[in-house]
CSV table of C-alpha atoms and ligand atoms in Angstrom, one decimal:
chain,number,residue,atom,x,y,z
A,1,UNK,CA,1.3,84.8,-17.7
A,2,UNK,CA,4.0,82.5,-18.6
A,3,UNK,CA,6.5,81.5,-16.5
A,4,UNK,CA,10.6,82.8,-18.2
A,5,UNK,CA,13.5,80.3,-17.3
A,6,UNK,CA,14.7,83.6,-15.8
A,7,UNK,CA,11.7,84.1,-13.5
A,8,UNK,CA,11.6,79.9,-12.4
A,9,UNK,CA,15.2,80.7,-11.3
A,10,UNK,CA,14.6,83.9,-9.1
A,11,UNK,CA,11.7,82.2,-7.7
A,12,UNK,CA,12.9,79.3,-6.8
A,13,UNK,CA,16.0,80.9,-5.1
A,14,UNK,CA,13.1,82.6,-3.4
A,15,UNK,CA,11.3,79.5,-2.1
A,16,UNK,CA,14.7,77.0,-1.9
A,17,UNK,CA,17.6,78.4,-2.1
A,18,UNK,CA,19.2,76.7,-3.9
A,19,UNK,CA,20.1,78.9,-6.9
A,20,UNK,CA,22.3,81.9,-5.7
A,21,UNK,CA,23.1,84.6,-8.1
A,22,UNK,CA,26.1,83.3,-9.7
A,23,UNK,CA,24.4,80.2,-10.4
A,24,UNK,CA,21.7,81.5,-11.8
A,25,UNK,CA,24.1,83.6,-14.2
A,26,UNK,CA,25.6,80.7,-15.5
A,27,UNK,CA,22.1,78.7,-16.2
A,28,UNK,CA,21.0,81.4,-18.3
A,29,UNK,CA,24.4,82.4,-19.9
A,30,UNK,CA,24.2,78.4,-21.2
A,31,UNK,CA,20.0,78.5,-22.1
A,32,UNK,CA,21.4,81.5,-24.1
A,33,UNK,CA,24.4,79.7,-25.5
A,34,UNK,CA,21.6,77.1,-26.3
A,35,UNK,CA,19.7,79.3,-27.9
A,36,UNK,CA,22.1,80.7,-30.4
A,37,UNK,CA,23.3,76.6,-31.0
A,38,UNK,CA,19.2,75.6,-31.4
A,39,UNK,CA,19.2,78.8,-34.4
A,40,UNK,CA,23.1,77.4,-36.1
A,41,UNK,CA,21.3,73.8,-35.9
A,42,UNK,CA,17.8,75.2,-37.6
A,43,UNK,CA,19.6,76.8,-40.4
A,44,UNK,CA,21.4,73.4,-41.7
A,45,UNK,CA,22.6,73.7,-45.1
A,46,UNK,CA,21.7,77.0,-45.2
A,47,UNK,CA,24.0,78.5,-42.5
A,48,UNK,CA,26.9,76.2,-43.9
A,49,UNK,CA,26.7,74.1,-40.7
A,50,UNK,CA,26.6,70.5,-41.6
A,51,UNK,CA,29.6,67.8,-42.5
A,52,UNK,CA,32.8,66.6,-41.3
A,53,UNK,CA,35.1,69.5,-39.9
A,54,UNK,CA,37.6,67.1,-40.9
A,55,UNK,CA,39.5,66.4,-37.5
A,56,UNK,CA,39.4,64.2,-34.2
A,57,UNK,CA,38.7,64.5,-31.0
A,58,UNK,CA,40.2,63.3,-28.0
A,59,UNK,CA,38.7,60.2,-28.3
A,60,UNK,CA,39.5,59.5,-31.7
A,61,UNK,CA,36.0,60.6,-33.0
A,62,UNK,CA,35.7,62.7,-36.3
A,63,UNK,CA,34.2,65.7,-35.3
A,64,UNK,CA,31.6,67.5,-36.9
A,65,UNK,CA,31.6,71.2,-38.2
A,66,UNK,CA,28.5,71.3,-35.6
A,67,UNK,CA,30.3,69.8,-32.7
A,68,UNK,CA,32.7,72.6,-33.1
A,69,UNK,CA,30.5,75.2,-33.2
A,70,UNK,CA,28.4,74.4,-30.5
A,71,UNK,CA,32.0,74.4,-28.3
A,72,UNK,CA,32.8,77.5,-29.6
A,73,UNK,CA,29.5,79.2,-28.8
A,74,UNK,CA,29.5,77.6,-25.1
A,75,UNK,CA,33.3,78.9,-23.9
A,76,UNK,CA,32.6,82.1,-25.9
A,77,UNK,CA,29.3,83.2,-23.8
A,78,UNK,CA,30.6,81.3,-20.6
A,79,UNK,CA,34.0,82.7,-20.2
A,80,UNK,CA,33.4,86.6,-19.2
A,81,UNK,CA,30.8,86.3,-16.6
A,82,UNK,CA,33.1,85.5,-14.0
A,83,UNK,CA,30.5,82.6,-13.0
A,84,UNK,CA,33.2,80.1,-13.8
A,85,UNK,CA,36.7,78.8,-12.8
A,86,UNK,CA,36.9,76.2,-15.7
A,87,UNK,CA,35.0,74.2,-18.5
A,88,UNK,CA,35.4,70.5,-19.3
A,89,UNK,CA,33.9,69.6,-22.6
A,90,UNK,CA,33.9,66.3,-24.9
A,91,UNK,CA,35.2,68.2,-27.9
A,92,UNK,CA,38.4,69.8,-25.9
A,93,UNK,CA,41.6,67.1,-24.6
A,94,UNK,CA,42.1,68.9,-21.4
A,95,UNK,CA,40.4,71.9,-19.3
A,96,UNK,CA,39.6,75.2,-20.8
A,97,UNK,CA,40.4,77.6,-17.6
A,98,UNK,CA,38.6,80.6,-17.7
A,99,UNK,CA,41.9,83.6,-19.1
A,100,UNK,CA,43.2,85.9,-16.7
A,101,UNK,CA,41.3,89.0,-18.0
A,102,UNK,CA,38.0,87.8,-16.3
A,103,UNK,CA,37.1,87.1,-12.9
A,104,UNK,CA,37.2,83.6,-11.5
A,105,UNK,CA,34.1,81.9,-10.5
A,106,UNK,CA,33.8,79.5,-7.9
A,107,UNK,CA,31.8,76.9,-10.6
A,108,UNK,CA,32.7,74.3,-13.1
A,109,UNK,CA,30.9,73.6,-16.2
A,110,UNK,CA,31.4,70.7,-18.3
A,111,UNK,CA,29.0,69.8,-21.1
A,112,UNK,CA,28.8,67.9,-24.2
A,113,UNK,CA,28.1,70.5,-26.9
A,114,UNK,CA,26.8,68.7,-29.6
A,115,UNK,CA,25.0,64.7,-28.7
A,116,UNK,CA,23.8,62.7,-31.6
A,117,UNK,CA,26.7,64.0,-33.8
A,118,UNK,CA,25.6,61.0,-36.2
A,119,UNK,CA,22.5,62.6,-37.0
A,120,UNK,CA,23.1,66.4,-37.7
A,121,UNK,CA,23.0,66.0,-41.6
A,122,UNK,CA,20.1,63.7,-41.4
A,123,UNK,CA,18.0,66.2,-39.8
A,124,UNK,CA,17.6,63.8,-36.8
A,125,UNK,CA,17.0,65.2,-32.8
A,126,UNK,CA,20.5,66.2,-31.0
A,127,UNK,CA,21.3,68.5,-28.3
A,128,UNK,CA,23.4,69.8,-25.7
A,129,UNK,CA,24.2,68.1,-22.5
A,130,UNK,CA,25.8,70.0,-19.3
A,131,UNK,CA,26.9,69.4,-15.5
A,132,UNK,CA,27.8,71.8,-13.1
A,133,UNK,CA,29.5,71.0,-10.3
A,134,UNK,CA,31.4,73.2,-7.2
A,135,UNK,CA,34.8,73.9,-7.5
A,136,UNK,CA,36.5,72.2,-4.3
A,137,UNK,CA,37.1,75.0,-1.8
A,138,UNK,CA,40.7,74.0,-0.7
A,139,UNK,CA,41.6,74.8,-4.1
A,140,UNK,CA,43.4,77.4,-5.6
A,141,UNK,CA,44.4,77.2,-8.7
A,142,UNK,CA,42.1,75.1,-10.9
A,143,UNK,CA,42.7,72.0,-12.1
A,144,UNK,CA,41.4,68.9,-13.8
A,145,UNK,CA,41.5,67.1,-10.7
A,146,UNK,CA,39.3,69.3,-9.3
A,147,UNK,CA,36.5,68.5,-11.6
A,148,UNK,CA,36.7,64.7,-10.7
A,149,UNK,CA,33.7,65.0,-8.3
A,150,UNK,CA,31.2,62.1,-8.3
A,151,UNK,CA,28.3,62.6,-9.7
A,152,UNK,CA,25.8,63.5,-6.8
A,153,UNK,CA,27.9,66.6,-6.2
A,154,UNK,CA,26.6,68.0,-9.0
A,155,UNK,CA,24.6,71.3,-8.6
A,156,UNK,CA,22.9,71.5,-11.5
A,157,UNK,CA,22.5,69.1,-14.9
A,158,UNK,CA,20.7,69.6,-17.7
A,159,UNK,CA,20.2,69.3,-21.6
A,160,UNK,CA,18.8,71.2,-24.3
A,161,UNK,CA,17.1,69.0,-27.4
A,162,UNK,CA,17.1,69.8,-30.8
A,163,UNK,CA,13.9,69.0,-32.5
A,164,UNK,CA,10.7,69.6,-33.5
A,165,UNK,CA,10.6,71.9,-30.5
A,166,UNK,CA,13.6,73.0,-28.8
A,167,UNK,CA,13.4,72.2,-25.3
A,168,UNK,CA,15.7,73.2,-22.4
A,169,UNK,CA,15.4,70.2,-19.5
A,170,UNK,CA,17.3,71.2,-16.0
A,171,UNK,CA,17.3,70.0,-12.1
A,172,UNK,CA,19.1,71.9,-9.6
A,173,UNK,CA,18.0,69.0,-7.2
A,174,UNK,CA,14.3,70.1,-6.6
A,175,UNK,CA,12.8,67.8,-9.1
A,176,UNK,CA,13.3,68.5,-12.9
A,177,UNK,CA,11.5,71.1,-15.5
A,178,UNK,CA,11.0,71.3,-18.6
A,179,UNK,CA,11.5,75.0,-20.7
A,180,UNK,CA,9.9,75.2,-24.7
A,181,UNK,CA,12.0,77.6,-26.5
A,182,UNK,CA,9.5,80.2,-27.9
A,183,UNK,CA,10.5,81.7,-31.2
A,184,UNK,CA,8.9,84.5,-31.5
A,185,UNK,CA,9.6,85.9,-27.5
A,186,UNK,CA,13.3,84.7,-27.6
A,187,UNK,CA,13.0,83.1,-24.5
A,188,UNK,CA,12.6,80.0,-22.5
A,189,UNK,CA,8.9,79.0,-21.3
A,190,UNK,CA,8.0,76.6,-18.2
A,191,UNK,CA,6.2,73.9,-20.1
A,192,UNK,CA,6.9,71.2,-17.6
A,193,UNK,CA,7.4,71.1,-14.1
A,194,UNK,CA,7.8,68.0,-11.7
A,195,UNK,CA,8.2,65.5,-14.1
A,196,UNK,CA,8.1,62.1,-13.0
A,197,UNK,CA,9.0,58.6,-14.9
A,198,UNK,CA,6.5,56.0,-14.6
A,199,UNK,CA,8.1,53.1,-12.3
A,200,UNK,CA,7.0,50.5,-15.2
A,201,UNK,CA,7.1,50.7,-18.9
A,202,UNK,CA,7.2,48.5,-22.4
A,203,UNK,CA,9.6,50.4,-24.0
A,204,UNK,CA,13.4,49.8,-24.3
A,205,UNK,CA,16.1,51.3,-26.0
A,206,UNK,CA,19.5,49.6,-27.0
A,207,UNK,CA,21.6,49.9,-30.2
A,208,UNK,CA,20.6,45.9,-31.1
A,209,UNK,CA,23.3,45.5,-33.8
A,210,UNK,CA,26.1,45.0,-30.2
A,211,UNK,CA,24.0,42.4,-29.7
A,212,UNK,CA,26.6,39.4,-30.5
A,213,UNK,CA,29.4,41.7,-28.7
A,214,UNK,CA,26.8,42.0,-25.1
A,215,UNK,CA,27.6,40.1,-21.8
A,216,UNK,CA,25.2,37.1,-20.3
A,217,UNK,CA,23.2,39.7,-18.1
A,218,UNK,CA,22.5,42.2,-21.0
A,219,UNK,CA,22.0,39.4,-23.8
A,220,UNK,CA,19.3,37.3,-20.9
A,221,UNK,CA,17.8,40.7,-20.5
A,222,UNK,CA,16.6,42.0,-24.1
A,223,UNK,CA,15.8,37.7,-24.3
A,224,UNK,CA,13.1,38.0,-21.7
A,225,UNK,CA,12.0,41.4,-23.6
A,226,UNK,CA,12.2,40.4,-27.2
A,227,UNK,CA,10.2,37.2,-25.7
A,228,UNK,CA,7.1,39.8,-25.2
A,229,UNK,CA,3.3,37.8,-23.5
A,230,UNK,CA,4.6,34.5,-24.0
A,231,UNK,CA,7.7,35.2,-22.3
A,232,UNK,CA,8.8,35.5,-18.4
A,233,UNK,CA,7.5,39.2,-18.8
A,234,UNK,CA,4.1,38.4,-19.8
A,235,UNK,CA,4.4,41.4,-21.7
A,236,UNK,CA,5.0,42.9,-25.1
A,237,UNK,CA,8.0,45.2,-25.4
A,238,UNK,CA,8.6,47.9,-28.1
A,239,UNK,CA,11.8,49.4,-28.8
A,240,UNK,CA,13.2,52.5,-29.9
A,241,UNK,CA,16.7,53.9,-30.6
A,242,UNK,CA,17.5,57.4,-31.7
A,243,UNK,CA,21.4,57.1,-31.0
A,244,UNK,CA,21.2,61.1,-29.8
A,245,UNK,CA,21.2,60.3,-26.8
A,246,UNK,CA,19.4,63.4,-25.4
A,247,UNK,CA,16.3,62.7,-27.7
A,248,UNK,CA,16.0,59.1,-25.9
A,249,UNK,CA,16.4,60.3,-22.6
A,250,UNK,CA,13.6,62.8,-23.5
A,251,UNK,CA,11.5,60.2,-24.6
A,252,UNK,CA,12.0,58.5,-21.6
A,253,UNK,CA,11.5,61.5,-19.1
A,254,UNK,CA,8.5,62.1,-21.0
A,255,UNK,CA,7.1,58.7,-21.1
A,256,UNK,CA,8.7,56.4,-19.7
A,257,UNK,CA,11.5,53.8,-21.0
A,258,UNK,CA,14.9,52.0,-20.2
A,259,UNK,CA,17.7,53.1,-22.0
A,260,UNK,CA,21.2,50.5,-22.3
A,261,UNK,CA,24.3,51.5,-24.1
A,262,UNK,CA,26.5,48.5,-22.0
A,263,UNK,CA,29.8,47.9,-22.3
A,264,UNK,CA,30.7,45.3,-25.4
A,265,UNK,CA,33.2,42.9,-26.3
A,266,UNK,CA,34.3,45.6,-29.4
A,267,UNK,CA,36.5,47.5,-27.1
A,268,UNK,CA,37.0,45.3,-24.1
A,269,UNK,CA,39.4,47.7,-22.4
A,270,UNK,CA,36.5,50.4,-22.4
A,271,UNK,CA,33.8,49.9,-19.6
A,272,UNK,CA,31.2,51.6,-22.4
A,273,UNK,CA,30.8,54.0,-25.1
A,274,UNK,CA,29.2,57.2,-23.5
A,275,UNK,CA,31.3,59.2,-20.9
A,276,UNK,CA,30.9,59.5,-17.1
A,277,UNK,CA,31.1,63.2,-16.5
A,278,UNK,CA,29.4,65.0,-19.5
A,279,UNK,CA,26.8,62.4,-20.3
A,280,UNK,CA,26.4,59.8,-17.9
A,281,UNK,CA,26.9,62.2,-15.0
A,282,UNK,CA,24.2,64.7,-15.8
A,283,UNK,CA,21.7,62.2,-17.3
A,284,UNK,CA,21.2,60.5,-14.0
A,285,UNK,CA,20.7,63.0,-11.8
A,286,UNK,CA,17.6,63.9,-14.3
A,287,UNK,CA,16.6,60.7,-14.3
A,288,UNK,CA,16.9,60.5,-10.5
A,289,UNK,CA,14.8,63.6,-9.8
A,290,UNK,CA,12.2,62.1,-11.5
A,291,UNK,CA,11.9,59.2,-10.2
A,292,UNK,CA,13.6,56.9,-12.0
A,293,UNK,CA,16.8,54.7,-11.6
A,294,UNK,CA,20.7,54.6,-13.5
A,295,UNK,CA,23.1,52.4,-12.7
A,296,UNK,CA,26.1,50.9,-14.5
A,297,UNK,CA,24.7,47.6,-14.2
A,298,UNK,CA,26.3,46.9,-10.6
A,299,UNK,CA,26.1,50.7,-8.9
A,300,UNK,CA,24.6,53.9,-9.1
A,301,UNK,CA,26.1,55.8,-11.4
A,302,UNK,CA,26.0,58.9,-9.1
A,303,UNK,CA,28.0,57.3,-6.8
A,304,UNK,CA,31.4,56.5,-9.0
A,305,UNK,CA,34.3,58.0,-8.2
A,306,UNK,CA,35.6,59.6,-11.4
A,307,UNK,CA,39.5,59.2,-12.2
A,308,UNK,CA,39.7,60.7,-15.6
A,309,UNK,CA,37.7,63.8,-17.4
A,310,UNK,CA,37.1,61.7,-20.4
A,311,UNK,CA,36.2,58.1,-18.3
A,312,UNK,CA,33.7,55.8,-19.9
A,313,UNK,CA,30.6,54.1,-18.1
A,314,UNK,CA,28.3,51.0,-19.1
A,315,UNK,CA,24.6,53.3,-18.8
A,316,UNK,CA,21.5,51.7,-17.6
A,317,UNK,CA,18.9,54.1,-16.8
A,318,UNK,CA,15.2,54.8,-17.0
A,319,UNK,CA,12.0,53.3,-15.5
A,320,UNK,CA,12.8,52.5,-12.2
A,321,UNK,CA,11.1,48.7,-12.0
A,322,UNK,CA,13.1,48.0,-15.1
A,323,UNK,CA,16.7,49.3,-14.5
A,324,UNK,CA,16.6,47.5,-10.8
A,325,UNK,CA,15.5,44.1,-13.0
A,326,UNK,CA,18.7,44.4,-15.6
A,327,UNK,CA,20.8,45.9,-12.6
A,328,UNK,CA,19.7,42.2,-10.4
A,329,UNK,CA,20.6,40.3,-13.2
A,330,UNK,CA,24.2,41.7,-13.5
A,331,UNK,CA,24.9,41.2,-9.6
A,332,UNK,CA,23.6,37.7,-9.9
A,333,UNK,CA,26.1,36.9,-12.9
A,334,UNK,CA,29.1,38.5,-10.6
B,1,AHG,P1,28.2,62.0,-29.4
B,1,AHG,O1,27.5,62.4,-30.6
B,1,AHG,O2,28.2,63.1,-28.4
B,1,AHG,O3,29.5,61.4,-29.6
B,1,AHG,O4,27.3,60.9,-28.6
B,1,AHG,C1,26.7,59.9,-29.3
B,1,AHG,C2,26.3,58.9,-28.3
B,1,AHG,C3,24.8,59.0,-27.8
B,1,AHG,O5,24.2,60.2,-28.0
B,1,AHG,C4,24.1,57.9,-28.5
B,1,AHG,O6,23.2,57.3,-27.6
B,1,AHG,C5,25.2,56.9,-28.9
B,1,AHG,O7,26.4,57.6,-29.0
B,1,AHG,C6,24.9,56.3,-30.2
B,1,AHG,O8,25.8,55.3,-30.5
B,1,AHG,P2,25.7,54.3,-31.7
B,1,AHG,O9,26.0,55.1,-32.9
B,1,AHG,O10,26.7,53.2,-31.3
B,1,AHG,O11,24.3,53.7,-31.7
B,2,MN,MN1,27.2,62.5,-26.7
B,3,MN,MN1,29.1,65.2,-28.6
């Protein structure tokens, strides 16, 4: 019979535990939250779902009606089970603490509800990205400094992907598994269990328009790629770019892959577009558990020290073989 996302949990509480009850709560309270956001995403232009919601975020994006939505759905099936002290998300300014008429959890979830906002109306792969992390012990009453945690004190990561299939991709630190929402059973199915990235690969993925905007060690990097057999490499590269991206980490899980979004000279101040504790954060970890590598181009992302909710990162991750290679060539530039 077919392993539930409910019964991998139990069991593997049973064998490691490491997924106590109230953990366990929260991952399925978000695979349901998930759920409802895979069935809003389905419907399209039926369910009234797509365009501008005509406002900002905190970091100046314009935010989709589905960005919204997806937030909405997340706090609303989050904040009653008494899992949680607080929620962090890309599409709220500062900390959503958990009101006073539930109980108080001892976890923190932050997430980004909706990646690959660019391509909801296009009918393109987006998804949900989310990071749980411990909330410190000494504490009493929450605050945001109390989600700055680096990232390898995270106690579960995870996405769900939006596309053909909708799959739900989590690690609790045991390795990483892979869940096929089935339709017709309403539930999450184990489709995929200890995945592992191939060390080498011919596949990268980087937004190449930047590419007069990049640094020496990025620019000598996609050189020696774009340069395919005849190159340094000796071998021909491919590349792909979703911008969701939850679909080009799943690619990459799946088969392989490096995936760069580095900082640029557009917005000097900025270390990079994507940001440390909702994308960056929980990516890596996957990536990690399977075998693979992510740095900033000079350390492992797991290991910064966050100082803001919102911070931004330079992202290097994938194949391990290939993020050491563009990692070496930053350090021997510094
Ligand atoms: P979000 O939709 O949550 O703001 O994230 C979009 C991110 C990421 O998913 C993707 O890899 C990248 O932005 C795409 O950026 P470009 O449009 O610059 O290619
Ligand atoms: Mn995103
Ligand atoms: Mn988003």
């Amino acid at each position: 019979m077919a392993t539930s996302l409910s019964r991998y949990l139990v069991e593997q509480q049973r064998a490691k535990s490491n997924i106590p009850p109230e953990l366990r709560l929260l991952l399925e309270v978000v695979a349901r939250a998930c759920k409802s956001i895979s069935h809003s995403v389905n419907k399209g232009a039926l369910g009234g779902v797509l365009g501008s919601a005509q406002s900002e975020n905190v970091q100046g994006e314009v935010q989709k009606k589905l960005d919204i939505i997806a937030n909405e759905v997340l706090i609303e099936a989050n904040e009653w089970g008494g899992h949680l002290a607080a929620m962090a998300s890309e599409e709220m300014d500062s900390i959503y603490i958990v009101p006073n008429r539930y109980p108080q959890g001892e976890y923190l979830l932050l997430f980004d509800p909706l990646d690959g906002s660019s391509n909801i109306d296009v009918n393109v792969s987006i998804g949900t990205i989310f990071s749980v992390l411990k909330k410190p012990e000494h504490s009493e009453n929450v605050s945001e400094s109390d989600f700055l945690q680096p990232g390898h004190a995270q106690v579960a990561a995870g996405y769900c992907v939006y596309g053909p299939q909708t799959t739900l991709v989590l690690t609790v630190g045991d390795g990483v598994a892979m869940f096929t929402l089935d339709r017709e059973q309403g539930s999450f199915v184990l489709t995929e269990e200890n995945v592992r990235i191939p060390k080498d690969t011919k596949e990268f993925a980087i937004n190449m328009s930047n590419m007069r905007h990049w640094n020496q060690p990025v620019s000598d990097y996609i050189a020696e790629c774009l340069a395919g057999s005849t190159g340094p490499r000796g071998k021909d590269f491919n590349m792909r770019w979703v911008a969701s991206m939850v679909a080009d980490v799943h690619r990459i899980l799946t088969r392989g892959g490096v995936f760069m979004y580095p900082w640029d000279k557009r917005e000097p101040n900025k270390p990079g577009k994507l940001r440390l504790m909702y994308e960056a954060n929980p990516m890596s970890w996957l990536i990690e558990q399977a075998g693979g590598m992510a740095t900033n181009g000079m350390e492992r992302i797991l290991d910064i020290q966050p100082t803001q909710l919102h911070q931004r990162v330079s992202v290097f991750l994938g194949s391990h073989n290939e993020v050491e290679r563009v990692t070496a060539m930053h350090k021997l530039k510094s």
